JSON list of C-alpha atoms in Angstrom, two decimals:
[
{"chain": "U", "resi": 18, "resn": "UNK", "atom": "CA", "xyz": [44.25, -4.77, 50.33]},
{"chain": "U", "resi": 19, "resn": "UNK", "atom": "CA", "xyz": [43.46, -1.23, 49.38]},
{"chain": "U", "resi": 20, "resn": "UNK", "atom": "CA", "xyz": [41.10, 0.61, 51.52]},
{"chain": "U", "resi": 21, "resn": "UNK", "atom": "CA", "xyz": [39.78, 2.40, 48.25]},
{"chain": "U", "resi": 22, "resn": "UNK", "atom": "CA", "xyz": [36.55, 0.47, 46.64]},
{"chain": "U", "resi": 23, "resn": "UNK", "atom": "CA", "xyz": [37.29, -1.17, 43.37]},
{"chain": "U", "resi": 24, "resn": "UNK", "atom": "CA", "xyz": [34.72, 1.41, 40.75]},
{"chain": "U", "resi": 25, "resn": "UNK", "atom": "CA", "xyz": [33.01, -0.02, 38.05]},
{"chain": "U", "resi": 26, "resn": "UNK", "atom": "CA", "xyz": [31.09, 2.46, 35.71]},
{"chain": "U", "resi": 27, "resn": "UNK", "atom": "CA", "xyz": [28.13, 0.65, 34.46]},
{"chain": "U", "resi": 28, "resn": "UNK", "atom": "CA", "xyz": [27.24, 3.54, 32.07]},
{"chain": "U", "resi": 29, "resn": "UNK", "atom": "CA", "xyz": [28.79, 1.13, 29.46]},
{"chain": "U", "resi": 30, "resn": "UNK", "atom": "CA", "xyz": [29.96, -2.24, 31.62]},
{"chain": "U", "resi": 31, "resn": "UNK", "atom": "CA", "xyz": [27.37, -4.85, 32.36]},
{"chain": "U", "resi": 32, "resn": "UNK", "atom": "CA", "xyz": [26.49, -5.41, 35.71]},
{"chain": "U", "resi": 33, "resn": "UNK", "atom": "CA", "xyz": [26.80, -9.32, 36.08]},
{"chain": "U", "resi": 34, "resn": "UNK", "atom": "CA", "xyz": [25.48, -9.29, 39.91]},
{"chain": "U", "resi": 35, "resn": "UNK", "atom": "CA", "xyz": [22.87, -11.09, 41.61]},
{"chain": "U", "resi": 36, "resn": "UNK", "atom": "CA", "xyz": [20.94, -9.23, 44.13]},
{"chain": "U", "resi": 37, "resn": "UNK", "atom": "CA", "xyz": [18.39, -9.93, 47.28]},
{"chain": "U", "resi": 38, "resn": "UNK", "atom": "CA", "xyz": [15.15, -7.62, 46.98]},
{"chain": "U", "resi": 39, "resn": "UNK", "atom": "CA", "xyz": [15.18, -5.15, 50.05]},
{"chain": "U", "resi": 40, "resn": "UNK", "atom": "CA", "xyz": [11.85, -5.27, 49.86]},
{"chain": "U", "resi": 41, "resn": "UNK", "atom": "CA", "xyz": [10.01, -8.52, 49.34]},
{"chain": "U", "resi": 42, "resn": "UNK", "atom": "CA", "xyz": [13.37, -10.71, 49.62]},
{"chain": "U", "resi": 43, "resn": "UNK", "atom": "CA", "xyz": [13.79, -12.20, 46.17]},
{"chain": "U", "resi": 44, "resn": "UNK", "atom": "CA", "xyz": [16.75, -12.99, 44.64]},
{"chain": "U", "resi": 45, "resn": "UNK", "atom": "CA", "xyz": [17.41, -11.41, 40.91]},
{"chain": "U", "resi": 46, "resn": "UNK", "atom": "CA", "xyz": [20.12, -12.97, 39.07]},
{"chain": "U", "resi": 47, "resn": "UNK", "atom": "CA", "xyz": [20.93, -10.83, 35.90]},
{"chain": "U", "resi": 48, "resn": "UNK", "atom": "CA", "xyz": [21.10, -13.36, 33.02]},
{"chain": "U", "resi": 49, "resn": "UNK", "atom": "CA", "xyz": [17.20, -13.76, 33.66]},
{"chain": "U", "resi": 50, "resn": "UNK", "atom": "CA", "xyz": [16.61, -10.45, 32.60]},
{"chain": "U", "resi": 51, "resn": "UNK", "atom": "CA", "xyz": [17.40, -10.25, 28.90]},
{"chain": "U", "resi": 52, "resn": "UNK", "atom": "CA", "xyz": [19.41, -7.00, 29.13]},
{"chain": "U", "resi": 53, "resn": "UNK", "atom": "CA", "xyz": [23.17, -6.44, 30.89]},
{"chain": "U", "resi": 54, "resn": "UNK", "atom": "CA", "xyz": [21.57, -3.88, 33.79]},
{"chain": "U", "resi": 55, "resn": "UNK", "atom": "CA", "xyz": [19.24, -5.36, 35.63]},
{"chain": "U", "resi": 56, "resn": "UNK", "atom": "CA", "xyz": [18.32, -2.85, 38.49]},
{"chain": "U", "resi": 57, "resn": "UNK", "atom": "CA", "xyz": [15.13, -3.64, 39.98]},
{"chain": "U", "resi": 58, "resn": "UNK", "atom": "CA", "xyz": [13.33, -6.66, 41.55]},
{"chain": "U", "resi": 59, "resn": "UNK", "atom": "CA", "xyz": [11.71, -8.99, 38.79]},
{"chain": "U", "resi": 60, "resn": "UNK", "atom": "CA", "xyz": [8.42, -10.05, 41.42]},
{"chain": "U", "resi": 61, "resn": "UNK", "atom": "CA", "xyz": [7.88, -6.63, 43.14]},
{"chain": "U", "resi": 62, "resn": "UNK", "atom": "CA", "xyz": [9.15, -4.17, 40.88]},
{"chain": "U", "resi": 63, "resn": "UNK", "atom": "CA", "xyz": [11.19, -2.10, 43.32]},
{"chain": "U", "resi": 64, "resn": "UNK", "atom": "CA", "xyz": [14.72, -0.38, 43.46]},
{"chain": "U", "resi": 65, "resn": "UNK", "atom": "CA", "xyz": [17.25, 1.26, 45.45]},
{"chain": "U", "resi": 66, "resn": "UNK", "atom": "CA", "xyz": [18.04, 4.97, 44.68]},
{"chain": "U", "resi": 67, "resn": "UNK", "atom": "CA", "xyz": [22.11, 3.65, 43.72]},
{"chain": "U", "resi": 68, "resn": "UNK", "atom": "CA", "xyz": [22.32, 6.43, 40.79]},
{"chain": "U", "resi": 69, "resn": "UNK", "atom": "CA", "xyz": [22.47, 10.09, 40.25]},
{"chain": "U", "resi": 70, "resn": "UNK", "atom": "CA", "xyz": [22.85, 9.60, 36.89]},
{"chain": "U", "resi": 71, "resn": "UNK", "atom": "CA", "xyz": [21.87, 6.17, 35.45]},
{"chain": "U", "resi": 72, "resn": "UNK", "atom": "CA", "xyz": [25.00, 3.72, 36.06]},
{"chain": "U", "resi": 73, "resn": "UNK", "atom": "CA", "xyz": [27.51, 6.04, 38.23]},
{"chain": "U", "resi": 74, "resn": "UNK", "atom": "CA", "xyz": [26.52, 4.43, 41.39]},
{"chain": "U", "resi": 75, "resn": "UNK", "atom": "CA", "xyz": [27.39, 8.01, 42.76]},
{"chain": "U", "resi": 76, "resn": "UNK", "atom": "CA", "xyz": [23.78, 8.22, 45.28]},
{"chain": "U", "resi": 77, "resn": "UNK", "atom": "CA", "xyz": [24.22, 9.01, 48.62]},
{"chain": "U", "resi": 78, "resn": "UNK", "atom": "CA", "xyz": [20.25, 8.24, 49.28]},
{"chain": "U", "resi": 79, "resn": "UNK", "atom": "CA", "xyz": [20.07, 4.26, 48.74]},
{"chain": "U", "resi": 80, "resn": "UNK", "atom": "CA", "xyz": [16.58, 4.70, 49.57]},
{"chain": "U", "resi": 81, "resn": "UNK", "atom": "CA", "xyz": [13.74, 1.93, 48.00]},
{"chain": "U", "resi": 82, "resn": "UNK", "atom": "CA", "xyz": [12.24, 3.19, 44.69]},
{"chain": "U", "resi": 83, "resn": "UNK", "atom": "CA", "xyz": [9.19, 1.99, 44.52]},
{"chain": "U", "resi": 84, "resn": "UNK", "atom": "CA", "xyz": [6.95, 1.44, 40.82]},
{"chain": "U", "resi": 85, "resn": "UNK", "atom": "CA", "xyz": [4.70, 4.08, 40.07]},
{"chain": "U", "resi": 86, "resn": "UNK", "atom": "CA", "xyz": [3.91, 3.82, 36.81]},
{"chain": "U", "resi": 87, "resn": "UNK", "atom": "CA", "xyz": [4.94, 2.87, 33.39]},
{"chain": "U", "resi": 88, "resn": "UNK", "atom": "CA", "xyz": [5.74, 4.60, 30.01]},
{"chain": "U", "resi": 89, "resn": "UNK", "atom": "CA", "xyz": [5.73, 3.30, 26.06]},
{"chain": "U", "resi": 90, "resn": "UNK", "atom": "CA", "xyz": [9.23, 4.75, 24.43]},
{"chain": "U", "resi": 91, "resn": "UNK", "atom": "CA", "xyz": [8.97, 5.48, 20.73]},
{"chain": "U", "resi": 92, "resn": "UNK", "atom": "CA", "xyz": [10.37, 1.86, 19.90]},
{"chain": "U", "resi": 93, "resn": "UNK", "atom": "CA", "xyz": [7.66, 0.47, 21.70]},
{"chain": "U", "resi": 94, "resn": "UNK", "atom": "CA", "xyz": [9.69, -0.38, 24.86]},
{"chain": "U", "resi": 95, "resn": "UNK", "atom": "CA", "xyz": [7.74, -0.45, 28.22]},
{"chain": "U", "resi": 96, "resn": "UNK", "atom": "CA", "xyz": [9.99, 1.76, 31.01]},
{"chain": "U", "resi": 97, "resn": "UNK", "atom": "CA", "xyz": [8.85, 1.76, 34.87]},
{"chain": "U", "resi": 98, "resn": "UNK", "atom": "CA", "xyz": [8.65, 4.70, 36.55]},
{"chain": "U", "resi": 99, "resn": "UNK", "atom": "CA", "xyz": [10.08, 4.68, 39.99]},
{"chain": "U", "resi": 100, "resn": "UNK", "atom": "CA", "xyz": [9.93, 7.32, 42.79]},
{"chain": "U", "resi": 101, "resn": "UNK", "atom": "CA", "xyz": [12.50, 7.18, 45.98]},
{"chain": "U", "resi": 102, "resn": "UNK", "atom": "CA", "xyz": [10.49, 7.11, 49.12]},
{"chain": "U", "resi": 103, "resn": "UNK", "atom": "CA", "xyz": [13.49, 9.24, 51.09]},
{"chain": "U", "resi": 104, "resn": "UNK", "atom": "CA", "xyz": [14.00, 11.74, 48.61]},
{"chain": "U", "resi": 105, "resn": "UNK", "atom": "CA", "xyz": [11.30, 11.70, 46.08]},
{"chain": "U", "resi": 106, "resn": "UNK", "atom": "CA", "xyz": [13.71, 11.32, 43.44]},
{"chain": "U", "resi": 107, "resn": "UNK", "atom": "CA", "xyz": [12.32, 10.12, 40.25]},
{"chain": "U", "resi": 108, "resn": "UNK", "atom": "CA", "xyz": [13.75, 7.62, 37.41]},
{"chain": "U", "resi": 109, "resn": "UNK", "atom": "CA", "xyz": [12.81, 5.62, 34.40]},
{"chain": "U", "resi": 110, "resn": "UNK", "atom": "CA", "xyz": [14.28, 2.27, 33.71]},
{"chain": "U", "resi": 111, "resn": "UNK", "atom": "CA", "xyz": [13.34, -0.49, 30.91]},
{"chain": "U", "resi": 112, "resn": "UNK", "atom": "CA", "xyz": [11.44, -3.23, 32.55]},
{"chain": "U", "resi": 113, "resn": "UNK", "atom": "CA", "xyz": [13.08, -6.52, 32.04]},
{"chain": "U", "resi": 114, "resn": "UNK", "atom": "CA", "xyz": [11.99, -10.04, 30.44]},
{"chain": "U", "resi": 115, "resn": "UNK", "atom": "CA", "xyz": [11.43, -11.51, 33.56]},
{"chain": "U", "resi": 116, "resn": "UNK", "atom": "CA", "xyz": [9.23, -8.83, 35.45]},
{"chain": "U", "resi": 117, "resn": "UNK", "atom": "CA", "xyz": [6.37, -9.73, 36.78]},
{"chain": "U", "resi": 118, "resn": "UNK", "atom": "CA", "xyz": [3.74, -9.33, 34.13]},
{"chain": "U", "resi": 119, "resn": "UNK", "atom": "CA", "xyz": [0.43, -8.97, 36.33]},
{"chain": "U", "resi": 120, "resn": "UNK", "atom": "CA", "xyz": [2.28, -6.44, 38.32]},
{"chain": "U", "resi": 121, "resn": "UNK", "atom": "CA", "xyz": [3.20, -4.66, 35.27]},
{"chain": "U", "resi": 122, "resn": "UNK", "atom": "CA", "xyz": [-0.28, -4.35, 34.09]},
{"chain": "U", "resi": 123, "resn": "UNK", "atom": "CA", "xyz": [-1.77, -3.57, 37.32]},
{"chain": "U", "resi": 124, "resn": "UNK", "atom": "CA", "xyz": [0.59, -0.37, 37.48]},
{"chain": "U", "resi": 125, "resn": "UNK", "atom": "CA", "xyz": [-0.39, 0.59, 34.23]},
{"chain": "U", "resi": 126, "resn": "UNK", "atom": "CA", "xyz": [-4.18, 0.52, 34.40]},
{"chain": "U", "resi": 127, "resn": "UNK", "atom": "CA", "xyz": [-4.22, 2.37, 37.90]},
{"chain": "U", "resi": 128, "resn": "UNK", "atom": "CA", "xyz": [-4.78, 6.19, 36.38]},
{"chain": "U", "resi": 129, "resn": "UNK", "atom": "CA", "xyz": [-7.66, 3.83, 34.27]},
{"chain": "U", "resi": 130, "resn": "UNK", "atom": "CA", "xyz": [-9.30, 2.28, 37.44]},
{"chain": "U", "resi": 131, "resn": "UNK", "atom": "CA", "xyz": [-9.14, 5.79, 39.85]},
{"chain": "U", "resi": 132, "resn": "UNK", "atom": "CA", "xyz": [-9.97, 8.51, 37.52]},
{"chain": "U", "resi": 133, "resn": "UNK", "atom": "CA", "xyz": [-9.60, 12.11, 39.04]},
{"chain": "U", "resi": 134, "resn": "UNK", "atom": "CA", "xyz": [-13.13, 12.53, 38.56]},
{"chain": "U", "resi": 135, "resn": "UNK", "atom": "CA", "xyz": [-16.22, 10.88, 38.74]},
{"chain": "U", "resi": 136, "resn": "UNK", "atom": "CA", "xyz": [-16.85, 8.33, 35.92]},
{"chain": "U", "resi": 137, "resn": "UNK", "atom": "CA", "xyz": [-20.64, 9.78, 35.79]},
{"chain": "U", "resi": 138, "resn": "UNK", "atom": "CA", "xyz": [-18.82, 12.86, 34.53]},
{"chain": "U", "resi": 139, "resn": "UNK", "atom": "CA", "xyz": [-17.97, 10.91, 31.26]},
{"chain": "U", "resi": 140, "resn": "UNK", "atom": "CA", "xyz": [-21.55, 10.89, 30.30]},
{"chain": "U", "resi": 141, "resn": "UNK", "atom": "CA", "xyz": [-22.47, 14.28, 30.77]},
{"chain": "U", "resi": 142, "resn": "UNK", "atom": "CA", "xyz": [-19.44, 15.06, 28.87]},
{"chain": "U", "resi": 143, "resn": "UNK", "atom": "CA", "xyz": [-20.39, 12.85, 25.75]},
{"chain": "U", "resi": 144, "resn": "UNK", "atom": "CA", "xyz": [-24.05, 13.90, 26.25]},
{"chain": "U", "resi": 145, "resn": "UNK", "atom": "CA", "xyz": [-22.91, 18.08, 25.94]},
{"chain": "U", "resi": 146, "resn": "UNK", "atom": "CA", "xyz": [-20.81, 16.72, 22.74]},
{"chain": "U", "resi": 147, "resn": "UNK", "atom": "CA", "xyz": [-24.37, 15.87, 20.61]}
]
């Protein structure tokens, strides 16, 4: 057997494995997911920092990314936003069919629910518009 790992480049190959959650434990299987690269956890939403550029597997880090927030692409597409909590490192990735939907939401309405200022601000605001 060759001591050399076997390299796939899943820039433009599926990836067909199943993986255990590092952090809550779940197990993802990929043909739940409605696209070929599933690469984050379907109940919590995390990730492991594998890629320095999306599919090359090439990260030394392998730290957990963890969801930070969401984005609408041009088609309409939800992406998550996830940050590596070793090196700060920050990616986008599509969200899958079987993410968890209250999770999803919750992310998104966070900058809604904690404002960086106070909400009483709002009024004054529309009050100096009149």
């Amino acid at each position: 057997m060759s001591k050399y790992r076997k390299y796939t480049d899943y820039k433009s190959a599926a990836c067909l494995d199943s993986f255990s959650c590092k952090v809550c434990g779940t197990l993802n299987h990929p043909d739940n997911a409605g696209t070929a690269h599933r690469n984050h956890c379907s109940k919590c939403l995390s990730s492991i920092h594998l890629d320095d550029e999306p599919g090359d597997r090439a990260s030394f880090c392998k730290g957990v990314m963890e969801p930070i927030g969401v984005w609408v692409r041009r088609n309409g597409e939800w992406a998550l936003i996830h940050r590596c909590k070793v090196c700060g490192a920050l990616s986008a990735n599509r969200i899958a069919a079987d993410d968890n939907p209250a999770l999803l939401m919750s992310i998104a309405v966070k900058p809604l629910a904690l404002p960086p200022f106070p909400l009483e601000r709002l009024e004054e605001t529309r009050k100096d518009d009149i």
